[in-house]
Short mmCIF file of C-alpha atoms and ligand atoms in Angstrom, two decimals:
data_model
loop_
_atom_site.label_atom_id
_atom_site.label_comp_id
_atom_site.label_asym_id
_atom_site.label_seq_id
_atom_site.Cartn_x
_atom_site.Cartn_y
_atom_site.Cartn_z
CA UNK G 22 49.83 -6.56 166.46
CA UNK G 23 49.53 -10.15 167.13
CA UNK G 24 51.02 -12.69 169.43
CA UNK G 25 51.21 -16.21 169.75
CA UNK G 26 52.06 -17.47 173.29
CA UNK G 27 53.04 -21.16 173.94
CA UNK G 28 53.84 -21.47 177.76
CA UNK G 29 55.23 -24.70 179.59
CA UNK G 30 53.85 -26.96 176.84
CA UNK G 31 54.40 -30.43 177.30
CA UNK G 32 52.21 -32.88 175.11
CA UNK G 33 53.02 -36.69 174.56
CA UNK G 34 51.90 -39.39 172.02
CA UNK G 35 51.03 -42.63 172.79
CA UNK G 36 51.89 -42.39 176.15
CA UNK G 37 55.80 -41.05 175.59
CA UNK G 38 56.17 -37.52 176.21
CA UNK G 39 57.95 -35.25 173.35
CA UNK G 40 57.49 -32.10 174.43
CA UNK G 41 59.09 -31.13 177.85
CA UNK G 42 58.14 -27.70 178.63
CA UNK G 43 58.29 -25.52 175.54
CA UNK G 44 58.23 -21.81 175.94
CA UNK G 45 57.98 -19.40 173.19
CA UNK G 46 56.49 -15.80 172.17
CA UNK G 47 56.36 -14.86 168.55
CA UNK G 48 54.73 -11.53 167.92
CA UNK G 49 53.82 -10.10 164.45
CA UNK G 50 56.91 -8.97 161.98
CA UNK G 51 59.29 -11.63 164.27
CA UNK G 52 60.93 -14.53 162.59
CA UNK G 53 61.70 -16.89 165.16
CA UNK G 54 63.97 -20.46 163.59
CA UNK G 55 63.61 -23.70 165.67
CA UNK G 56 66.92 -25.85 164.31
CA UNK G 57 67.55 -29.36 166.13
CA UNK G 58 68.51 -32.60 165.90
CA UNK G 59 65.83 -35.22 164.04
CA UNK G 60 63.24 -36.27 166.78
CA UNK G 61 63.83 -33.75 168.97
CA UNK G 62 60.00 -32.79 168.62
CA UNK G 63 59.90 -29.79 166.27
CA UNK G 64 56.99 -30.93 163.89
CA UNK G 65 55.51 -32.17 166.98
CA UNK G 66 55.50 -28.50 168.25
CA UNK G 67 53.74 -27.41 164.94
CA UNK G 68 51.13 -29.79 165.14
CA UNK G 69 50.34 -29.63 168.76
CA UNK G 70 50.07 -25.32 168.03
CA UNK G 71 47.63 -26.39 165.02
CA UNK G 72 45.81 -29.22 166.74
CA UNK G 73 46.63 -32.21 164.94
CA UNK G 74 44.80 -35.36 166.29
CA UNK G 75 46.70 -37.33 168.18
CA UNK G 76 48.59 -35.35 170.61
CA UNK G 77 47.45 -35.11 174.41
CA UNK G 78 48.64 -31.96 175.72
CA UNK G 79 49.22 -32.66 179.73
CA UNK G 80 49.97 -29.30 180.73
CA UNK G 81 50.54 -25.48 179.15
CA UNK G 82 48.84 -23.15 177.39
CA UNK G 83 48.98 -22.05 173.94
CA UNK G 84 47.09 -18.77 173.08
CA UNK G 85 47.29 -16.26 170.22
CA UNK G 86 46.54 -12.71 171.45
CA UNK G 87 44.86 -13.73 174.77
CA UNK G 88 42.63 -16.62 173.14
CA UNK G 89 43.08 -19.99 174.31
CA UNK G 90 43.70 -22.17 170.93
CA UNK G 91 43.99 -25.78 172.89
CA UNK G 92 40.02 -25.91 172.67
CA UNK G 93 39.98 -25.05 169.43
CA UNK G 94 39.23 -27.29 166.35
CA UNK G 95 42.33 -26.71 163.58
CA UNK G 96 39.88 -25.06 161.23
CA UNK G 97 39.35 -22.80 164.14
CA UNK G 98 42.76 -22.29 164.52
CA UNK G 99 43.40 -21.52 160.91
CA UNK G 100 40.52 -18.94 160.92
CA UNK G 101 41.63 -17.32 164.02
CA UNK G 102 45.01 -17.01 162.21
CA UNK G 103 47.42 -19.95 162.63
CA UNK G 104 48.67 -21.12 159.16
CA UNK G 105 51.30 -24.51 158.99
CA UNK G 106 53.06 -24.89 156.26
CA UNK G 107 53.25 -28.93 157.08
CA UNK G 108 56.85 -30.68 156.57
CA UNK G 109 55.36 -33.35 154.40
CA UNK G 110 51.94 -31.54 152.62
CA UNK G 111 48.89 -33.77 152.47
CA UNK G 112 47.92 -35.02 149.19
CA UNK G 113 43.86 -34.14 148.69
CA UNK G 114 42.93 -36.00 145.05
CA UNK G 115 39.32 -34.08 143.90
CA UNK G 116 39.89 -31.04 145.37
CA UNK G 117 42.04 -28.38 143.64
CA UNK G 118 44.37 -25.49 145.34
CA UNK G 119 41.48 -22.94 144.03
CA UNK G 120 38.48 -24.73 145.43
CA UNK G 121 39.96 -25.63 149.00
CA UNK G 122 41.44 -21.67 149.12
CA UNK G 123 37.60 -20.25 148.04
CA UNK G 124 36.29 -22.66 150.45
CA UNK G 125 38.75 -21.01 153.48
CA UNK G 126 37.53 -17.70 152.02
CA UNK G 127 33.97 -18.39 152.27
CA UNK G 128 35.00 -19.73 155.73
CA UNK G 129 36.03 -16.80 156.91
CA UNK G 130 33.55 -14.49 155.59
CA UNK G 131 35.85 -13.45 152.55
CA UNK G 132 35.04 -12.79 148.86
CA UNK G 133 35.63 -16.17 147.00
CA UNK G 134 35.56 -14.44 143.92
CA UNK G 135 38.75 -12.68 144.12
CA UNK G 136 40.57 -16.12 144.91
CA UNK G 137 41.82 -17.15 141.04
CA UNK G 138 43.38 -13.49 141.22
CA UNK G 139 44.79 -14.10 144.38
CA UNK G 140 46.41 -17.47 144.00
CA UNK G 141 48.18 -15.96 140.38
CA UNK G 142 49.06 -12.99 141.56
CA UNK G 143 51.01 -15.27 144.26
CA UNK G 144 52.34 -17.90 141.97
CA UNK G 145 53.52 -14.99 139.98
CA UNK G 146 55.59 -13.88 142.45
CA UNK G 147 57.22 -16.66 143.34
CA UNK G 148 57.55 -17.99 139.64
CA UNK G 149 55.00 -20.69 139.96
CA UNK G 150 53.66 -22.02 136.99
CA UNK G 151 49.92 -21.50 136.90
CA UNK G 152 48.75 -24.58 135.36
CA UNK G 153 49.22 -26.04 138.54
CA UNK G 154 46.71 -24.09 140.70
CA UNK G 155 44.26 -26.48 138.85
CA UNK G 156 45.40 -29.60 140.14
CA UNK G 157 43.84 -31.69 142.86
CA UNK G 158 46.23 -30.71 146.05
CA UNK G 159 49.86 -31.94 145.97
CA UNK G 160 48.64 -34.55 143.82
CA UNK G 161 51.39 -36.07 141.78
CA UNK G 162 53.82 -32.70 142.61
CA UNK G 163 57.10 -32.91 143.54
CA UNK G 164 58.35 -32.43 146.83
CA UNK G 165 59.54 -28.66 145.50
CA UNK G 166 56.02 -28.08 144.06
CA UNK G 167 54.45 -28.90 147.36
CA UNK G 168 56.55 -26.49 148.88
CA UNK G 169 55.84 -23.82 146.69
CA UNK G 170 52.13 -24.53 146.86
CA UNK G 171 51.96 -23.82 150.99
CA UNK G 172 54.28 -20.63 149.80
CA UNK G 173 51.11 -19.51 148.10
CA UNK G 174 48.22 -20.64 150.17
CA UNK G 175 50.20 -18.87 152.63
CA UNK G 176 50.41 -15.75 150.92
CA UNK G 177 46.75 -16.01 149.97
CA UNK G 178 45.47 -16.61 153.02
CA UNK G 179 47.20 -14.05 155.15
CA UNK G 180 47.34 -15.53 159.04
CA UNK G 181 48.63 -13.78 161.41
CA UNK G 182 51.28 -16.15 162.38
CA UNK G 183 52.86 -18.87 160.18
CA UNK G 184 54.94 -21.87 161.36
CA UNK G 185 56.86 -23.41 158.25
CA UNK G 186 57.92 -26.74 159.50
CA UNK G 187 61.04 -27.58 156.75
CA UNK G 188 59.76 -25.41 154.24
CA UNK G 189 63.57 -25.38 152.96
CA UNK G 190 63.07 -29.31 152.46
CA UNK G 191 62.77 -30.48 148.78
CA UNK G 192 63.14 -26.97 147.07
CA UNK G 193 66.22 -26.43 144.73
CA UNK G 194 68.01 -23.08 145.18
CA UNK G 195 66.02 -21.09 143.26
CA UNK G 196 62.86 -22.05 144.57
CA UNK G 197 64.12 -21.79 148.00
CA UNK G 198 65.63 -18.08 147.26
CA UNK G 199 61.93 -17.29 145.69
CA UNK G 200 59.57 -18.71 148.47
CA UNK G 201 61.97 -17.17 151.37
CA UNK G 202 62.03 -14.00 149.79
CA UNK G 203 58.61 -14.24 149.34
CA UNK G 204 57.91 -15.05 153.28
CA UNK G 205 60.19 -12.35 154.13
CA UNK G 206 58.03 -9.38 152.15
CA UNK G 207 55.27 -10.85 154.17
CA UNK G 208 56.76 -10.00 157.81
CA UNK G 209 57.49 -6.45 156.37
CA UNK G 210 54.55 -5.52 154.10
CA UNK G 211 51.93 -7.28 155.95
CA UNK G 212 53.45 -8.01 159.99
CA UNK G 213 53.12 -11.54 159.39
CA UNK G 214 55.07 -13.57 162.72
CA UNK G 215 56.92 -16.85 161.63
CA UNK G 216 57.95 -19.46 163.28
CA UNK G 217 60.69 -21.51 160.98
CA UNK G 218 61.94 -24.91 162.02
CA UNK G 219 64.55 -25.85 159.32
CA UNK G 220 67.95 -27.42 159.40
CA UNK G 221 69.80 -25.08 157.58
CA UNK G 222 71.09 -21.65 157.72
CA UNK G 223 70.74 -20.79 154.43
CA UNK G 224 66.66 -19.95 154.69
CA UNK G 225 67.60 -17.58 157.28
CA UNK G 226 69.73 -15.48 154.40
CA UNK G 227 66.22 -14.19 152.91
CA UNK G 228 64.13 -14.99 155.49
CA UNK G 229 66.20 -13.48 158.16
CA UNK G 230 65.67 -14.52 162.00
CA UNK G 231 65.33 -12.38 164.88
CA UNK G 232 65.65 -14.83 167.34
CA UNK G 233 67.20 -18.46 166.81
CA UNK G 234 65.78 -21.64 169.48
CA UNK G 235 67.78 -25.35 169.19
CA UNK G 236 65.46 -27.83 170.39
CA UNK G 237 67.11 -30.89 172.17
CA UNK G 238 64.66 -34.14 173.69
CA UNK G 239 61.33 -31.77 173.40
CA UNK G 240 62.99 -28.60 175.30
CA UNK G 241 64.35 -25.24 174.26
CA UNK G 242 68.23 -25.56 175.41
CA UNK G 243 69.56 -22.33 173.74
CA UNK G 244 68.21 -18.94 172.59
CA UNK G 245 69.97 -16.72 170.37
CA UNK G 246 70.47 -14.28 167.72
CA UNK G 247 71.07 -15.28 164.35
CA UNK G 248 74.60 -15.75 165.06
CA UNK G 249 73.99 -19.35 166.55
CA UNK G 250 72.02 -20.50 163.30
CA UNK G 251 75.96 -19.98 161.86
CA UNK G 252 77.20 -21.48 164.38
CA UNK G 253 75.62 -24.65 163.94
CA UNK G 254 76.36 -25.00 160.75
CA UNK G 255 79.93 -25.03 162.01
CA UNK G 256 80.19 -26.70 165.14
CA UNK G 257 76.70 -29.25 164.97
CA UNK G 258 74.61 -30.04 168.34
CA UNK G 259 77.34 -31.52 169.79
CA UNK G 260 77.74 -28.83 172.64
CA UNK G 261 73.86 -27.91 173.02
CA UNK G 262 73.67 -32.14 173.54
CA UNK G 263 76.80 -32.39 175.86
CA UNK G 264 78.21 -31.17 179.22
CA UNK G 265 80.75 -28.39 178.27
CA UNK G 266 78.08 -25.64 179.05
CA UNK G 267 76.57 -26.28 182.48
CA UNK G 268 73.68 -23.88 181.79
CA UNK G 269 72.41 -25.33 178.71
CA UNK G 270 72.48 -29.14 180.31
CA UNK G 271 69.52 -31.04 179.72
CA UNK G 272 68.56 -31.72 183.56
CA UNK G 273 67.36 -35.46 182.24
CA UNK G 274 71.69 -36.06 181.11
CA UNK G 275 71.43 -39.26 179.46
CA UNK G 276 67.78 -40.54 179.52
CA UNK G 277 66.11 -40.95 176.40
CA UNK G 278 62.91 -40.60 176.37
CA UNK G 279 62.67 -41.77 173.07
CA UNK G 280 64.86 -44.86 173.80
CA UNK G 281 62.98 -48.01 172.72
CA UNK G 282 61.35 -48.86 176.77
CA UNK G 283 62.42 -52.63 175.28
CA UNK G 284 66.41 -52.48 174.57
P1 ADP N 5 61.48 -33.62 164.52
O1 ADP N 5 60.46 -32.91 163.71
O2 ADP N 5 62.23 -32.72 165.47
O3 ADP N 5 62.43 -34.44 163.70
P2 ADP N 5 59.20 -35.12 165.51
O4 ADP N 5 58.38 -34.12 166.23
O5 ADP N 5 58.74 -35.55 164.16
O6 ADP N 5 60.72 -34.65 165.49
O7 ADP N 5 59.31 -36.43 166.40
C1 ADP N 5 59.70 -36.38 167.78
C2 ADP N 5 59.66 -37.78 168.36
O8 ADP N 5 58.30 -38.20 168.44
C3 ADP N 5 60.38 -38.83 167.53
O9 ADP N 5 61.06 -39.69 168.41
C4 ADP N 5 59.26 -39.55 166.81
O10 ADP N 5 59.60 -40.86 166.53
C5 ADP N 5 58.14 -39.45 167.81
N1 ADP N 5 56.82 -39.45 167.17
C6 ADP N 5 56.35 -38.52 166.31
N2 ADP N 5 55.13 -38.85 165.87
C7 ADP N 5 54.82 -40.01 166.47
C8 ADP N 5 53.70 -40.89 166.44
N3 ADP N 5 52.63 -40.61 165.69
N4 ADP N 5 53.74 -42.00 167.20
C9 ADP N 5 54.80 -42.28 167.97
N5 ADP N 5 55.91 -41.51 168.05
C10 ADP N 5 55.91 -40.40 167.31
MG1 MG N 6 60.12 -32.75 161.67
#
């Protein structure tokens, strides 16, 4: 049993803050969803939790199962068992999806060897072709293929908690039933936590949320079951955004802070 802990984050870039206090507990076998509007700060939350460059965190904690992961490198991250499934995958020409997955085995103290069986018996299941394990990372693959490519480094890898920042993007219905279905098995069969930030409701039919979080201006507003992911899909942000709700106002009303400091 494994939790991730994110308490009272706030972490800005260049100066701006984006996140605004960001509490959250995901615990192994949970799905947790983070919907809201563009800019609100979602793959800012993902890359703060992995440690992307960049980012000064000015207060919070982040920990997974009592270790503090703020002083930790990504890599360290990773091996501790973080896994982001990024919203736009980094192309790496040279180095193929086998060699960087035998190199995170060796990493963490893993037989390389078994990693071509590993990374079929995954594309397999998802109905990956396998002629594309061989190529150089995302190289020249569609926005789909990328997709379908963190699907299996995920399942290869096996963290303890993943955070799949617009998996949904990119991937035609099919691919988006196989990969979800896929991510789903993994909460069951193997206690894997997830933390999903997509726009639409339709991951959530396979991969199906415990708890749903909208994200407004770098804060949590709402927290919910999986009712409110169909609710959005109805009604928008309109309400989490506006003043009909007096407990979910955002205590900052109409400041911006990502207004342009020069208009
Ligand atoms: P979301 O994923 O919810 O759409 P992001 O986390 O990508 O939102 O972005 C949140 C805000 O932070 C946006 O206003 C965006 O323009 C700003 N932002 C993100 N990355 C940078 C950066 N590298 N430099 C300056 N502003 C950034
Ligand atoms: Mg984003």
């Amino acid at each position: 049993m494994s939790t991730l802990e994110i308490r009272n984050l706030h972490a800005s870039i260049g100066g701006t803050e984006i996140l605004r206090g960001i509490d959250l507990t995901i615990s192994s076998g949970e799905v947790h969803a983070i919907m809201g509007p563009n800019g609100s700060g979602k793959s800012t939350l993902s890359h703060v939790v992995m440690g992307r460059p960049g980012y000064t965190v000015t207060a919070g904690s982040i920990t997974l199962d009592g270790v503090d992961m703020l002083s930790l490198a990504p890599w360290e991250r990773a091996k501790a068992g973080l896994f982001l499934a990024m919203q736009y995958p980094t192309e790496v020409p040279g180095v193929s999806l086998q060699s960087a997955m035998a190199e995170a085995f060796r990493a963490s103290g893993r037989e390389s060897d078994s990693v071509v069986a590993a990374l079929e018996a995954e594309a397999d299941r998802i109905g990956f072709e396998r002629k594309f394990l061989e190529r150089p990372l995302n190289v020249d693959l569609s926005g789909g293929e990328k997709k379908r490519n963190e699907t299996i480094q995920l399942g290869v890898l096996g963290p303890k908690i993943a955070i799949l920042d617009e998996l949904d993007s990119g991937l035609d219905v099919d691919a988006l039933h196989d990969c979800s279905t896929r991510i789903e098995a993994m909460t069951t069969e193997d206690n894997l936590g997830v933390l999903a930030i997509t726009h639409y409701n339709r991951l959530l039919k396979q991969l199906r949320a415990d708890r749903v979080h909208i994200m407004v201006k770098g804060r949590i507003v709402a927290s919910g079951g999986p009712e409110l992911a169909a609710e959005l899909e109805v009604d928008g942000y309109a309400r989490f955004q506006g003043s009909d709700d007096p407990s979910r106002l955002d205590p900052l009303g109409d400041v911006d802070p990502f207004a342009d400091p020069l208009v």
